[in-house]
């Protein structure tokens, strides 16, 4: 027994020697523990940055051994859109002369003399204030003033708001150059200028400036967006009798078919489609040499998870649904869409909603949404309607701009006499905190959104709502259900009939004192032509101008 115990002790002793040698060896190889020299993460002095006008101040405590600090301003909360970067030695920074009314995502890092030991980022965010009042003198660009490689801009001549230069800049592509120049004396006197050298079929931002103003972001007046003319990457002619559904589905997954392909639909044709999940942008353009083409839908579009679509466009088409719980778009995925446009389209029989987002926290971004000369008629009627535009991604919806002009919304309890089955809203932004530019101009609303609020922007701090030249001939509820702090509203030249029971004062409007039945030729049959050519609706060009006699 003693010998066996002795043997165990000897084995244990040699094991300890071997283990000590192994530990000593590990200290000399790559597995040895390295002393950590990382700097501490900066800690902010204040709970939030200080914002004044278009300046942001950030202060943090000194980090020992830091040789400098890097401060980054980003345009998104994923920190993938860098606006500006600063490297400084102080523990505070004033970032001035940056864009107004913009949500910035800020991060600060302590830098070591050896970049290997730089600290982790510290994160915060801030929203710059609304730009002080300035003149909106630049006019919207009409299609007649746009060609493939040039645009003619016009503006209001005002001695108090001089213009000395003009520019167009690509709205999405960073590769294409911006074009800008000083205006000639003749152009300044006429309030009109033409810019040449544009790329075909490209989205542009147009600005005119007063360069005598000192601040960079105080120089421009209001901005307008337009798309240059020209064919898409590819145009496919679709004639009556062709299978549009099969064609769209096949090309959606065919890598040889480019993004932005245009499908030109023969006038007077009828197509039946089962909408699918879109993975690349396209355009459906209806011919104008006859009745607008019709597309019968038995489902709703979706967009593929993680997709980036440059554009979706629909022009001169009548769309109608054949299923009960129907939408045009209903998506619970995450994606980015550069622009979506609807022009001269009619939408019928969408019973539950038109454009709906869902999916808790599923981020969806739309750069610009433009709808003009469109009509919603005989929609709604479902027992659980969501409305015209309903954004329900639990705050993850980011619509930068939505502009509606010369549109009609009417008769929204299709196939039922129960007006409570109506479309619930025009635009419900849900709980999104991303600021939006929302605009309704020259809109006619008749027998729509009964007893419902039209617009809901409860959380989008710093948004803009423009509501002008609107004819409200419906027993709607409040125009605005809720609007977030620091938002700007503009109401002008709005009119109401006696059907709108809340009165016109809330929208700075004028009460006509007559009903829709007396104002329109035959509203119950869908004819909203103004009866009286001397009506203020006609003389002031209010509502959808297509109804003016």
PDB file of N, CA, C and O in Angstrom, residues 463-466 480 483 487-491 508:
ATOM      1  N   UNK A 463     -41.801  66.587 -38.745  1.00  0.00           N
ATOM      2  CA  UNK A 463     -42.354  66.324 -40.079  1.00  0.00           C
ATOM      3  C   UNK A 463     -42.948  67.598 -40.678  1.00  0.00           C
ATOM      4  O   UNK A 463     -43.081  68.625 -40.015  1.00  0.00           O
ATOM      5  N   UNK A 464     -43.305  67.507 -41.961  1.00  0.00           N
ATOM      6  CA  UNK A 464     -43.965  68.609 -42.662  1.00  0.00           C
ATOM      7  C   UNK A 464     -45.256  68.086 -43.283  1.00  0.00           C
ATOM      8  O   UNK A 464     -45.249  67.052 -43.953  1.00  0.00           O
ATOM      9  N   UNK A 465     -46.346  68.799 -43.057  1.00  0.00           N
ATOM     10  CA  UNK A 465     -47.625  68.467 -43.684  1.00  0.00           C
ATOM     11  C   UNK A 465     -48.134  69.680 -44.439  1.00  0.00           C
ATOM     12  O   UNK A 465     -48.315  70.746 -43.859  1.00  0.00           O
ATOM     13  N   UNK A 466     -48.354  69.515 -45.734  1.00  0.00           N
ATOM     14  CA  UNK A 466     -48.933  70.564 -46.573  1.00  0.00           C
ATOM     15  C   UNK A 466     -50.290  70.065 -47.056  1.00  0.00           C
ATOM     16  O   UNK A 466     -50.404  68.975 -47.619  1.00  0.00           O
ATOM     17  N   UNK A 480     -56.548  65.914 -39.124  1.00  0.00           N
ATOM     18  CA  UNK A 480     -55.351  65.408 -38.459  1.00  0.00           C
ATOM     19  C   UNK A 480     -55.757  64.721 -37.162  1.00  0.00           C
ATOM     20  O   UNK A 480     -56.314  65.355 -36.263  1.00  0.00           O
ATOM     21  N   UNK A 483     -50.305  64.732 -34.654  1.00  0.00           N
ATOM     22  CA  UNK A 483     -49.085  65.096 -35.363  1.00  0.00           C
ATOM     23  C   UNK A 483     -47.989  65.358 -34.337  1.00  0.00           C
ATOM     24  O   UNK A 483     -48.231  65.989 -33.304  1.00  0.00           O
ATOM     25  N   UNK A 487     -43.363  69.631 -35.728  1.00  0.00           N
ATOM     26  CA  UNK A 487     -43.785  69.447 -37.115  1.00  0.00           C
ATOM     27  C   UNK A 487     -44.373  70.753 -37.642  1.00  0.00           C
ATOM     28  O   UNK A 487     -44.903  71.564 -36.894  1.00  0.00           O
ATOM     29  N   UNK A 488     -44.259  70.919 -38.951  1.00  0.00           N
ATOM     30  CA  UNK A 488     -44.759  72.123 -39.607  1.00  0.00           C
ATOM     31  C   UNK A 488     -46.001  71.780 -40.416  1.00  0.00           C
ATOM     32  O   UNK A 488     -46.023  70.773 -41.120  1.00  0.00           O
ATOM     33  N   UNK A 489     -47.032  72.585 -40.304  1.00  0.00           N
ATOM     34  CA  UNK A 489     -48.229  72.389 -41.118  1.00  0.00           C
ATOM     35  C   UNK A 489     -48.514  73.633 -41.940  1.00  0.00           C
ATOM     36  O   UNK A 489     -48.254  74.757 -41.505  1.00  0.00           O
ATOM     37  N   UNK A 490     -49.026  73.424 -43.128  1.00  0.00           N
ATOM     38  CA  UNK A 490     -49.425  74.526 -44.004  1.00  0.00           C
ATOM     39  C   UNK A 490     -50.789  74.206 -44.590  1.00  0.00           C
ATOM     40  O   UNK A 490     -50.960  73.212 -45.299  1.00  0.00           O
ATOM     41  N   UNK A 491     -51.780  75.030 -44.287  1.00  0.00           N
ATOM     42  CA  UNK A 491     -53.117  74.873 -44.826  1.00  0.00           C
ATOM     43  C   UNK A 491     -53.467  76.138 -45.610  1.00  0.00           C
ATOM     44  O   UNK A 491     -53.274  77.253 -45.113  1.00  0.00           O
ATOM     45  N   UNK A 508     -58.101  75.882 -42.039  1.00  0.00           N
ATOM     46  CA  UNK A 508     -58.036  77.240 -42.590  1.00  0.00           C
ATOM     47  C   UNK A 508     -58.757  77.303 -43.933  1.00  0.00           C
ATOM     48  O   UNK A 508     -58.249  77.843 -44.915  1.00  0.00           O
TER      49      UNK A 508
END
